[in-house]
Short mmCIF file of C-alpha atoms in Angstrom, two decimals:
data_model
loop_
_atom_site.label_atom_id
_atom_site.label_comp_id
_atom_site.label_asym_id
_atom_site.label_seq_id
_atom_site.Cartn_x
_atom_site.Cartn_y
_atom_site.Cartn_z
CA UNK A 287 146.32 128.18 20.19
CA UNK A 288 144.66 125.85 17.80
CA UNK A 289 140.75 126.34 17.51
CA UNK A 290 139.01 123.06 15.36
CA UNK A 291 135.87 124.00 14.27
CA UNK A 292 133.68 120.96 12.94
CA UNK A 293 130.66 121.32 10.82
CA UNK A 294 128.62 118.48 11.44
CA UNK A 295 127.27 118.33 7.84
CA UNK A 296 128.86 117.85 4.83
CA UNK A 297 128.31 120.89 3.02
CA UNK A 298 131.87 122.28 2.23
CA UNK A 299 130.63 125.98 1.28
CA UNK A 300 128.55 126.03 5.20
CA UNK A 301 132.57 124.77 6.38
CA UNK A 302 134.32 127.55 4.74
CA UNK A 303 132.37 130.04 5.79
CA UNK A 304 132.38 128.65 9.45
CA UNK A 305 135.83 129.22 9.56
CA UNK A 306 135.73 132.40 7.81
CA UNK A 307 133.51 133.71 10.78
CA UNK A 308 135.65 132.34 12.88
CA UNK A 309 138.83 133.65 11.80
CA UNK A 310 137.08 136.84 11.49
CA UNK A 311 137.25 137.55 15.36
CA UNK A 312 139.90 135.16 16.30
CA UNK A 313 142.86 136.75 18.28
CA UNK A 314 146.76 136.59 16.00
CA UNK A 315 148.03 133.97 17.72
CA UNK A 316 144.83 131.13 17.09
CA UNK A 317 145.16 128.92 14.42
CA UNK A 318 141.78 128.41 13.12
CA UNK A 319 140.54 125.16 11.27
CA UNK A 320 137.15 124.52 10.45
CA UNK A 321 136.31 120.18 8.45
CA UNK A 322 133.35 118.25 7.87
CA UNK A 323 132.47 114.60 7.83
CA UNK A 324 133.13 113.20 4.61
CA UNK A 325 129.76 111.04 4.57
CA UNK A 326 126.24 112.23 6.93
CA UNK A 327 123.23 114.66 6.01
CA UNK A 328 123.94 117.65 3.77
CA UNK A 329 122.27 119.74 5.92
CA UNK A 330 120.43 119.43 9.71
CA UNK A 331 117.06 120.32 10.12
CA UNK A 332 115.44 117.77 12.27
CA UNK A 333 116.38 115.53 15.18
CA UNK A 334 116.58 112.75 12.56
CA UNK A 335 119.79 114.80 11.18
CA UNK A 336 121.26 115.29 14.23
CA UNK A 337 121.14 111.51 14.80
CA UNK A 338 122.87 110.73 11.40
CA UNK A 339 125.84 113.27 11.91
CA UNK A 340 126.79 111.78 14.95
CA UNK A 341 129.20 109.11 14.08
CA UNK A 342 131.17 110.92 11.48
CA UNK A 343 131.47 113.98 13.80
CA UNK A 344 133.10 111.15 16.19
CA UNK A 345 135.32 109.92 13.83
CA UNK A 346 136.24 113.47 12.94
CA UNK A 347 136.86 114.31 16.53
CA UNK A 348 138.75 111.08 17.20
CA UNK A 349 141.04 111.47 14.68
CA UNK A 350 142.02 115.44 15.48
CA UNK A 351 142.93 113.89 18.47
CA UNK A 352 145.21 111.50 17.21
CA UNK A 353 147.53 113.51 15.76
CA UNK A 354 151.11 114.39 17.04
CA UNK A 355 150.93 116.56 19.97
CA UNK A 356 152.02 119.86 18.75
CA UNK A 357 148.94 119.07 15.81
CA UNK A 358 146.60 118.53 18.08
CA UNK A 359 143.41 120.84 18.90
CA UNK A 360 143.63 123.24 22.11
CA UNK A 361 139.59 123.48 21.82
CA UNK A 362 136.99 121.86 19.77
CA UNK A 363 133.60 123.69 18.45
CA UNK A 364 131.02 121.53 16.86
CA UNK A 365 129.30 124.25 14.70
CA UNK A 366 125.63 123.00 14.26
CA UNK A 367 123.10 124.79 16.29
CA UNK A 368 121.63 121.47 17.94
CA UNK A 369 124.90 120.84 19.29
CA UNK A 370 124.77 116.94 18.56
CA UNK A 371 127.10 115.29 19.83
CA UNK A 372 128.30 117.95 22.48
CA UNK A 373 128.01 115.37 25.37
CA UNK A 374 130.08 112.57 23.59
CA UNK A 375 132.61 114.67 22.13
CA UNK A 376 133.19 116.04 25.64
CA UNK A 377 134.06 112.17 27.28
CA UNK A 378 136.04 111.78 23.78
CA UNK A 379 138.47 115.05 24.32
CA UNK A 380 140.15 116.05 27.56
CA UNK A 381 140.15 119.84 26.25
CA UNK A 382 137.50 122.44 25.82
CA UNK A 383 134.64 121.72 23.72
CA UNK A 384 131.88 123.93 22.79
CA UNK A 385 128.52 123.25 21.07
CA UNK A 386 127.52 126.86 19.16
CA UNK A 387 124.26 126.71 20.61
CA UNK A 388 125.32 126.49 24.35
CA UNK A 389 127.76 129.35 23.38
CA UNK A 390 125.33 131.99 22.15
CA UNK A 391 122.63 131.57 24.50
CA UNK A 392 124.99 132.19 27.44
CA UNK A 393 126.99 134.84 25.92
CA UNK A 394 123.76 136.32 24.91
CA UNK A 395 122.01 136.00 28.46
CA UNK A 396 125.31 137.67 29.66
CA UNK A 397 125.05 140.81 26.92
CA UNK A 398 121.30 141.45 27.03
CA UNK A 399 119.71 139.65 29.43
CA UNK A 400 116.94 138.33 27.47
CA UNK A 401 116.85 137.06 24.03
CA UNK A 402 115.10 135.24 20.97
CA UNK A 403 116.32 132.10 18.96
CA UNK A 404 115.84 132.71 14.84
CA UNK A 405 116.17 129.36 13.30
CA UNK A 406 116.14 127.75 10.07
CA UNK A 407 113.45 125.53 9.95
CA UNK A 408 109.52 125.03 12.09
CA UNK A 409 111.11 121.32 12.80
CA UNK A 410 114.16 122.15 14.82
CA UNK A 411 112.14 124.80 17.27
CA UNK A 412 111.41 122.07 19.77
CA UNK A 413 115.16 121.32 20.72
CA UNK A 414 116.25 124.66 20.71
CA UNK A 415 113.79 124.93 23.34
CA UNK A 416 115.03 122.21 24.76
CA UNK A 417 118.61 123.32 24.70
CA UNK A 418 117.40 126.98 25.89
CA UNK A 419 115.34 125.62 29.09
CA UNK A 420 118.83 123.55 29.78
CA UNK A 421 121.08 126.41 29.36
CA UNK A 422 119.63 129.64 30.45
CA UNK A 423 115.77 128.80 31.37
CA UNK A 424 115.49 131.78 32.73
CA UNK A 425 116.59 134.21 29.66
CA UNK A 426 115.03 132.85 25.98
CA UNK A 427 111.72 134.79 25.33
CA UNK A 428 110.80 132.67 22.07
CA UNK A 429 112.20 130.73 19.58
CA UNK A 430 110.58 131.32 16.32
CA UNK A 431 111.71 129.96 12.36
CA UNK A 432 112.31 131.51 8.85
CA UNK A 433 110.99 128.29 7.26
CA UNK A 434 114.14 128.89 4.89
CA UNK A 435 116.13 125.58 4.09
CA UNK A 436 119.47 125.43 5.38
CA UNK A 437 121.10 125.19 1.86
CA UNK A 438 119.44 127.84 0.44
CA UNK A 439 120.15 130.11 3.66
CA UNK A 440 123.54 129.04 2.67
CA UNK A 441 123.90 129.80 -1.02
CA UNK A 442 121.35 132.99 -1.09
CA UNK A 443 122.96 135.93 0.54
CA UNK A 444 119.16 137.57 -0.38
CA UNK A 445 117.98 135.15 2.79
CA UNK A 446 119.11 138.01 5.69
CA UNK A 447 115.90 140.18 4.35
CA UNK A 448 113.17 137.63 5.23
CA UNK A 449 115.51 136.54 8.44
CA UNK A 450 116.09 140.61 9.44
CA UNK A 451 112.34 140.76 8.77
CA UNK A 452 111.60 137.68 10.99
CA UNK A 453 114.24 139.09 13.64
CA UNK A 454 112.08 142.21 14.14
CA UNK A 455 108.94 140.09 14.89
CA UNK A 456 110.54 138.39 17.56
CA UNK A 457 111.95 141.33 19.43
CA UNK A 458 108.81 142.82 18.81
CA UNK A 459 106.69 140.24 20.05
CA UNK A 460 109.03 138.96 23.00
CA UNK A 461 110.04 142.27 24.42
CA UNK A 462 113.84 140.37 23.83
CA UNK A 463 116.87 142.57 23.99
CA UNK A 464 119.45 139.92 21.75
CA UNK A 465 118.86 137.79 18.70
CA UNK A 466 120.53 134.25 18.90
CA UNK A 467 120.57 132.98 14.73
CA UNK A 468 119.72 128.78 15.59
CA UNK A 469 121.58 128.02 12.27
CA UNK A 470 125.12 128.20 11.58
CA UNK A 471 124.52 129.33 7.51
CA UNK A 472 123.19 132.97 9.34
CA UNK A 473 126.71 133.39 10.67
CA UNK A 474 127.53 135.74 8.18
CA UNK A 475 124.17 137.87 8.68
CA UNK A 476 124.84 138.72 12.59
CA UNK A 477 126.62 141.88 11.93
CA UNK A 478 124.51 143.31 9.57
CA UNK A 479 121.55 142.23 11.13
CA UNK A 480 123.00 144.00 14.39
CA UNK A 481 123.16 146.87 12.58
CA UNK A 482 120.10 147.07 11.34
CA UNK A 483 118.47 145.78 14.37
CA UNK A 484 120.02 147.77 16.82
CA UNK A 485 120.49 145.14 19.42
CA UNK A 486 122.64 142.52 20.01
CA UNK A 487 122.72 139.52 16.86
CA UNK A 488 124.71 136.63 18.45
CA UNK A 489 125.90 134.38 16.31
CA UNK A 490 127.70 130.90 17.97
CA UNK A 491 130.29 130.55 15.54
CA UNK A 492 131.32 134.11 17.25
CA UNK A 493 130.69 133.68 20.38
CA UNK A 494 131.88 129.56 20.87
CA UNK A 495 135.27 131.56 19.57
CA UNK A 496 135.90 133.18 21.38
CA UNK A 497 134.68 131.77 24.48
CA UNK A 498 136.95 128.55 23.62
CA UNK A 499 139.71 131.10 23.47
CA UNK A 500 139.29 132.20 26.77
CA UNK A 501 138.51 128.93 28.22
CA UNK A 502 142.31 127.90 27.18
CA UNK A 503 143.54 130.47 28.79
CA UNK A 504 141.54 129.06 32.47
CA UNK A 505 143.24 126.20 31.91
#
């Protein structure tokens, strides 16, 4: 199986360690690949972002899927917690495709029954509301934000204290059972944070994984 991961930004260090995560849990046989637009936002922390990214995740999308058939994707994942795009790129692609938001807030309904969203920054809490009242309106207890910049969150491995802090209000304050991380730069805090959380840290890189693994084999 071939597994394209797309980072709707262009930050090259956020790609790499997208498909680090993702190769992390991937099964032997998946070939994982993980690109960004070459021209968008640096980072997405509004709806104004999500807007922007939109046409050169398209173009990356379109063009995965023009390659020779044995190149081609088996499943997409666009790896921004948003998901922007996810409805496009889905009438684009005739295979599975997987927004990293959808994917954690299902797989984390279906671990823990309820959960809480951590995210990046105060302006993206209203659509991952909106994304959690779409997908499982019956399971998100609160969606609450570090305040921490998506670059920095990137570069500063110090971030997962204030975030594991931040984590521990929410359960606290929701009566949650599961953290969803609303940013794809925590991917490489969920298993620590797990650890020191002692419940379920979902992160979507993860879970769109290996959900889009087992979606191939459905088909």
């Amino acid at each position: 199986m071939r597994l394209l991961l797309v980072n709707p930004n262009t930050t090259a260090t956020m790609t790499a360690a997208i498909a680090a995560s993702a190769a992390a849990v991937a099964r032997p046989d998946t070939v994982v690949e993980a690109c960004n637009p070459a021209t968008g936002p640096a980072s997405i922390e509004n709806d104004d972002d999500e807007r922007r990214c939109v046409p050169g995740l398209l173009d990356v999308l379109t063009a995965a899927r023009q390659r020779p058939p044995e190149q081609r994707p088996h499943a997409y994942v666009i790896a921004c917690f948003g998901d922007p795009g996810l409805e496009e790129a889905r009438e684009l692609l005739n295979v599975p495709t997987l927004g990293i938001a959808q994917a954690a807030m299902h797989a984390a309904a279906l671990a823990a029954g309820s959960f809480s969203v951590v995210t990046s920054m105060s302006s993206t809490i209203s659509r991952a509301w909106q994304l959690a009242k779409t997908y499982t309106p019956n399971h998100c207890a609160g969606v609450h934000a570090c305040d921490i910049p998506v670059l920095q969150i990137d570069a500063d491995p110090a971030s997962i204290d204030p975030i594991g802090a931040l984590c521990e209000r929410a359960l606290a304050q929701d009566s949650s059972r599961a953290i969803v991380l609303g940013c794809a730069a925590m991917a490489p805090f969920a298993a620590p944070l797990t650890r020191r959380l002692g419940v379920p840290v979902i992160d979507g890189v993860v879970a769109a994984t290996a959900l889009a693994e087992a979606l191939t084999v459905l088909r």
